[in-house]
PDB file of C-alpha atoms in Angstrom:
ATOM      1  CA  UNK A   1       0.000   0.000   0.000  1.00 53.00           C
ATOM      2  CA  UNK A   2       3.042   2.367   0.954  1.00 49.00           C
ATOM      3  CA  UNK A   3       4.843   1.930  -2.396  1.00 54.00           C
ATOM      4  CA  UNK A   4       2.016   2.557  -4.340  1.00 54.00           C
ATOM      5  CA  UNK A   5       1.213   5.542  -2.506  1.00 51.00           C
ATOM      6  CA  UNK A   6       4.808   6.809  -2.688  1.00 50.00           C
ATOM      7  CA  UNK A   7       5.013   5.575  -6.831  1.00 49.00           C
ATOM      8  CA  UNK A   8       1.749   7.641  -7.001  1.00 48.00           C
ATOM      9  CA  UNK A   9       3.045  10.775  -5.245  1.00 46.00           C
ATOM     10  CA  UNK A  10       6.072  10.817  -6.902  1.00 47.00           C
ATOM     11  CA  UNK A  11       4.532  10.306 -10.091  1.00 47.00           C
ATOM     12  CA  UNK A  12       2.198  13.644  -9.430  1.00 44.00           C
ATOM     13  CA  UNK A  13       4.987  15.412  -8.292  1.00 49.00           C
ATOM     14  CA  UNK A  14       7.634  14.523 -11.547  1.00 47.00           C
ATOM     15  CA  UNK A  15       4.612  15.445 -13.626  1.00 44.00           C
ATOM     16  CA  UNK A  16       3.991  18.763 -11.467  1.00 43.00           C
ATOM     17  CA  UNK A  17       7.779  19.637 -11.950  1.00 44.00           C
ATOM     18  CA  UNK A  18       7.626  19.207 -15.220  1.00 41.00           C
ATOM     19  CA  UNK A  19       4.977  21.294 -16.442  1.00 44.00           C
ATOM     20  CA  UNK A  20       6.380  24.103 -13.813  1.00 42.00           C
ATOM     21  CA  UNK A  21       9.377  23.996 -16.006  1.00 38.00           C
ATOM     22  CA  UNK A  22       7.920  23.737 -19.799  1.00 38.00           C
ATOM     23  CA  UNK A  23       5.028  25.993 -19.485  1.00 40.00           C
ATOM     24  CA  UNK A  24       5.507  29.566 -20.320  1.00 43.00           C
ATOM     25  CA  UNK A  25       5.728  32.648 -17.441  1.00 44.00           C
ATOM     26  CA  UNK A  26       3.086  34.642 -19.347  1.00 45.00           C
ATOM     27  CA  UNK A  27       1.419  34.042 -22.614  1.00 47.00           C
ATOM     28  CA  UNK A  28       3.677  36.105 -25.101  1.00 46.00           C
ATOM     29  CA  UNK A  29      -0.055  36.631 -27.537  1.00 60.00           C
ATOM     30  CA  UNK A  30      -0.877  39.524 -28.707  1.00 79.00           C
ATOM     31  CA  UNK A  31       2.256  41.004 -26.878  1.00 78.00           C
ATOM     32  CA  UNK A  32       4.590  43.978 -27.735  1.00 77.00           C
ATOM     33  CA  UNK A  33       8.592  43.311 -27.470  1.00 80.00           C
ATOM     34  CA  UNK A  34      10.383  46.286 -26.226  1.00 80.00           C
ATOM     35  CA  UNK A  35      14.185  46.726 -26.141  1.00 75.00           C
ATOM     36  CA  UNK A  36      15.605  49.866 -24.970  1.00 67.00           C
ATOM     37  CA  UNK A  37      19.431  49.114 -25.962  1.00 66.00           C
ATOM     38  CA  UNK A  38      20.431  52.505 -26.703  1.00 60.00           C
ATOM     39  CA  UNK A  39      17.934  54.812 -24.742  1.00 57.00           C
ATOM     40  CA  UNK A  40      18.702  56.430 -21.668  1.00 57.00           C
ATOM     41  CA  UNK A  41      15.968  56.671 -18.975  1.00 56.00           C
ATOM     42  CA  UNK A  42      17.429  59.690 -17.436  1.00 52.00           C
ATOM     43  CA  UNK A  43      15.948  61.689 -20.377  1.00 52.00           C
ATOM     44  CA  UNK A  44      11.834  61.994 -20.270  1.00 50.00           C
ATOM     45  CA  UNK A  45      10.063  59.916 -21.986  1.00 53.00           C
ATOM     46  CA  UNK A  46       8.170  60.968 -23.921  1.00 53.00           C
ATOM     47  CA  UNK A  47       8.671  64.349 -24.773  1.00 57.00           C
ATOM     48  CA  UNK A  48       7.213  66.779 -23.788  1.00 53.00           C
ATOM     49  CA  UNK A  49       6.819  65.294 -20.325  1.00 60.00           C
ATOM     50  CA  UNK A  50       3.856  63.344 -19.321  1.00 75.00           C
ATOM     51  CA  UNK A  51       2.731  61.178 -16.559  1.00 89.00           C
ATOM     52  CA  UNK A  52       4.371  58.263 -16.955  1.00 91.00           C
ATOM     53  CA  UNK A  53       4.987  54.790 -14.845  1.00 94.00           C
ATOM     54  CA  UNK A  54       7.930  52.910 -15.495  1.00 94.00           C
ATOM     55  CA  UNK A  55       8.740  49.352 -14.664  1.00 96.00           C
ATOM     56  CA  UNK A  56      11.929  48.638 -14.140  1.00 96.00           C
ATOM     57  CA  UNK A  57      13.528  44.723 -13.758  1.00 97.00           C
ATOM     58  CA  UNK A  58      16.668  43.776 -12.767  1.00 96.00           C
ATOM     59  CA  UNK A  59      18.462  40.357 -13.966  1.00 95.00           C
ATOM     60  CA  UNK A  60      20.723  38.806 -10.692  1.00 94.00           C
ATOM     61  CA  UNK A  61      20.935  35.829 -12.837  1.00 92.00           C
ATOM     62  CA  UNK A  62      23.855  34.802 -15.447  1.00 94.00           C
ATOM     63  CA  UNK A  63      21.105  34.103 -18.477  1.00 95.00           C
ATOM     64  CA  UNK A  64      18.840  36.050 -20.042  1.00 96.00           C
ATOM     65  CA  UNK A  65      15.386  36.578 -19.064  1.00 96.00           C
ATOM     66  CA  UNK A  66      12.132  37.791 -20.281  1.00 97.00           C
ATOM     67  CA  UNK A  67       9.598  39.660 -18.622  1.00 97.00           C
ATOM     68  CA  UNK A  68       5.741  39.348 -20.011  1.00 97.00           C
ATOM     69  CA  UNK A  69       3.802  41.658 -18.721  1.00 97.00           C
ATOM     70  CA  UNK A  70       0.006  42.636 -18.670  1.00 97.00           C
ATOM     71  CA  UNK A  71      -2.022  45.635 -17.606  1.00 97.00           C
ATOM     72  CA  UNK A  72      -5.588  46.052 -16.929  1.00 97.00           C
ATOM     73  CA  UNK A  73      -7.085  49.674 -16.208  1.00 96.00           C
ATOM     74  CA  UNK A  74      -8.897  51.232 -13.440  1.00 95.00           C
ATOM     75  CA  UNK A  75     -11.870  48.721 -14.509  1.00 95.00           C
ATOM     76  CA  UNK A  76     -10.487  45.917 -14.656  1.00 95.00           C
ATOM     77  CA  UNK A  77     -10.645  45.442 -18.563  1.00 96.00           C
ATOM     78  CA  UNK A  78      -7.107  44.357 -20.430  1.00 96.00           C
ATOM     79  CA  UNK A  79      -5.380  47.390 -21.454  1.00 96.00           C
ATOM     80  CA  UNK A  80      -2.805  45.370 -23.608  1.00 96.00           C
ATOM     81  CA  UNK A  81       0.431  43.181 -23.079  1.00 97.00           C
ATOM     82  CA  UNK A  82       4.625  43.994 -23.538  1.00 96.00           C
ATOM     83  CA  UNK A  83       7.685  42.041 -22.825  1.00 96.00           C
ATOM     84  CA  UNK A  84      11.398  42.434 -22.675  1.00 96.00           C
ATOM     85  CA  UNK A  85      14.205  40.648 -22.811  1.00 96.00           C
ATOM     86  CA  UNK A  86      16.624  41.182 -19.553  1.00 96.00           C
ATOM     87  CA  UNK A  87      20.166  40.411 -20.311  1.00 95.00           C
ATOM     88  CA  UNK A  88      22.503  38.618 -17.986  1.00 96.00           C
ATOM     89  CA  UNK A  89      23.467  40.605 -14.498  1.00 95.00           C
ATOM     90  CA  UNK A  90      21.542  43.466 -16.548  1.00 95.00           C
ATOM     91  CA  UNK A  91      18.378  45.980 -16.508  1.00 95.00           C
ATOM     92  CA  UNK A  92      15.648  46.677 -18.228  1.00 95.00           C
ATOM     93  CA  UNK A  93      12.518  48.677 -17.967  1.00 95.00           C
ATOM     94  CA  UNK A  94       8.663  49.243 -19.458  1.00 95.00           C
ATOM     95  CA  UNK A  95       7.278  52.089 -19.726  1.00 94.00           C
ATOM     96  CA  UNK A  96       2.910  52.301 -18.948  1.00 94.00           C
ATOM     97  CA  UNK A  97       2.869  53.520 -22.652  1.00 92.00           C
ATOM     98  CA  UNK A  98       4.117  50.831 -24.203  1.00 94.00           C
ATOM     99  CA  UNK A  99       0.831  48.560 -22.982  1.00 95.00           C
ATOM    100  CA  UNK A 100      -0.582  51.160 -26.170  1.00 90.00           C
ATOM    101  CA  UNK A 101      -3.107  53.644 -24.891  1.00 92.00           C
ATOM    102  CA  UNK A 102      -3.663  55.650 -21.658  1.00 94.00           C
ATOM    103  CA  UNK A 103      -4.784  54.479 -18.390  1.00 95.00           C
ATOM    104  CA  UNK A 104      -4.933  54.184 -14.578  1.00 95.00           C
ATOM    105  CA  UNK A 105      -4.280  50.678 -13.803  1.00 96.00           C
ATOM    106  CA  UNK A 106      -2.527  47.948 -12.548  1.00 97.00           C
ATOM    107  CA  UNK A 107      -0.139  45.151 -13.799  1.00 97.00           C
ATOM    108  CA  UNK A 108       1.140  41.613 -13.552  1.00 97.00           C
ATOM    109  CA  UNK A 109       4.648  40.315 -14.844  1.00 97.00           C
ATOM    110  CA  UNK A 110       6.329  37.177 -14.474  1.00 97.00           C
ATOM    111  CA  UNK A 111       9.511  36.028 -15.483  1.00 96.00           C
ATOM    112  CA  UNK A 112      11.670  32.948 -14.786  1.00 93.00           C
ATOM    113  CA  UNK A 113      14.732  32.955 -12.565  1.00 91.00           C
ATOM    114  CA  UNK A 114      16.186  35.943 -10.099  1.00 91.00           C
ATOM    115  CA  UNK A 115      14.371  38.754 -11.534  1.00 95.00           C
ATOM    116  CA  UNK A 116      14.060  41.841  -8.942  1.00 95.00           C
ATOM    117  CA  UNK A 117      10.634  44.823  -9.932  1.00 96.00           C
ATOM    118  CA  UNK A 118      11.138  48.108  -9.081  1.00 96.00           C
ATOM    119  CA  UNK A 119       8.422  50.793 -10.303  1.00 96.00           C
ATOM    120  CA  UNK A 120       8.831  55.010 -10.311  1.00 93.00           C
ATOM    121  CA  UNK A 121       6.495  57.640 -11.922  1.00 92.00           C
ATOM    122  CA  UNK A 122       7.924  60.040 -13.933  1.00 87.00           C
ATOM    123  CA  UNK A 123       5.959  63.336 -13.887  1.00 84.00           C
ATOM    124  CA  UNK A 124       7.309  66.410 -12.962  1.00 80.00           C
ATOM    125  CA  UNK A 125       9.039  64.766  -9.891  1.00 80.00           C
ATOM    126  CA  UNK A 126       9.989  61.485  -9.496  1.00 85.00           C
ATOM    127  CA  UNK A 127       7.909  58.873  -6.894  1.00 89.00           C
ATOM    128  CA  UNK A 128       8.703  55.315  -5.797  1.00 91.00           C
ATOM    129  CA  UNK A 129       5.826  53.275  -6.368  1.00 93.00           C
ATOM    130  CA  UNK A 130       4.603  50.052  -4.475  1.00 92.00           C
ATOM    131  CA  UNK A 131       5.550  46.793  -6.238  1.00 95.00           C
ATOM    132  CA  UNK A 132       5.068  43.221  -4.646  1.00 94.00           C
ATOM    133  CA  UNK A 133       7.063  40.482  -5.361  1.00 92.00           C
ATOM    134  CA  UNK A 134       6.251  36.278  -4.770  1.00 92.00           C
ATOM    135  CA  UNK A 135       7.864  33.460  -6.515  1.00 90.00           C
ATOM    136  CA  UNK A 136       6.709  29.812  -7.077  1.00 86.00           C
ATOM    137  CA  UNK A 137       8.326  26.823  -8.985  1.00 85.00           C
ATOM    138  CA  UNK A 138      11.051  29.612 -10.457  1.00 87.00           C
ATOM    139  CA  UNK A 139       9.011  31.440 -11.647  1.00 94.00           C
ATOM    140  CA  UNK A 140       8.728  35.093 -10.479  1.00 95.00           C
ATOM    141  CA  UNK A 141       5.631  37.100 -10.419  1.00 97.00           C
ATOM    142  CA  UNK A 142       5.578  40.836  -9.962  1.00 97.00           C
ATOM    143  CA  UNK A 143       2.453  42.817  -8.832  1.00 97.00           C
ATOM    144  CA  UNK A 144       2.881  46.368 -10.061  1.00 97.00           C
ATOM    145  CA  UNK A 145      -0.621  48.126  -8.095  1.00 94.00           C
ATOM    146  CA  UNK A 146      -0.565  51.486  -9.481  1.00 93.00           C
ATOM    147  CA  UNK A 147      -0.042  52.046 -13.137  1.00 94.00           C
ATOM    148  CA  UNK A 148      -0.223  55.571 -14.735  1.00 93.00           C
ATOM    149  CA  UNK A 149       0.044  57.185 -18.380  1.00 93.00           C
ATOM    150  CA  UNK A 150      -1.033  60.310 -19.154  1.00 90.00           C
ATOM    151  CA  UNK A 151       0.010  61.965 -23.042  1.00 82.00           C
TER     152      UNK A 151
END
């Protein structure tokens, strides 16, 4: 009764692992890449200044990661989807315009592996903005609360 039990667990659990591992963080469909190689964030974006949230992720790992990310807006309807590719030890960030349209909202991002969130809004000052963090089978999901974009 024991082994069975055990051959039955471990069965669950190999099969568990597995599709941890194989399935993607976030559906890339319908998604927008964004690389920002050769732009500087110190310099607004875009000009003239706006209200703008920016999501910023930080690679602690050795390979490079992507981030998919969705937004929803203030009512809770999708505003669109982005991703970026992190590179090794390296930074990236999203900007609340590149989900495509303005809004007050919220967003979700998950990536694979030791990827740190850290969110600002750029408007005439600069703020710190709340973002939580949790991680589960390696991947790591990133709650992003308050979302703003304003042309």
């Amino acid at each position: 009764m024991h082994k069975r039990i055990r051959a039955i667990a471990f069965g669950l659990g190999a099969a568990l692992f597995l599709w941890g591992t194989n399935a993607p963080a976030e559906s890339a469909t319908d998604s927008v890449e964004v690389n920002r190689e050769d732009i500087d964030i110190a310099r607004p974006h875009p000009e003239p200044p706006a209200v703008e949230s920016v999501m910023v992720f930080s690679n602690r790992s050795i390979f490079e990661r992507p981030v998919y990310c969705i937004a929803w807006n203030k009512n809770g309807h999708v505003v669109g989807r982005a991703h970026t590719k992190v590179p090794p030890m390296g930074v990236r960030y999203l900007l609340a315009s590149d989900f495509g349209q303005p809004f007050l909202g919220s967003a979700r991002c998950s990536a694979r592996g030791r990827i740190v969130g850290n969110a600002f809004l750029l408007a005439p000052g600069l703020t710190n903005l709340p973002v939580e963090t949790g991680s589960l089978d390696l991947v790591v999901r990133m709650r992003f609360d308050l979302l703003a974009y304003r042309r």
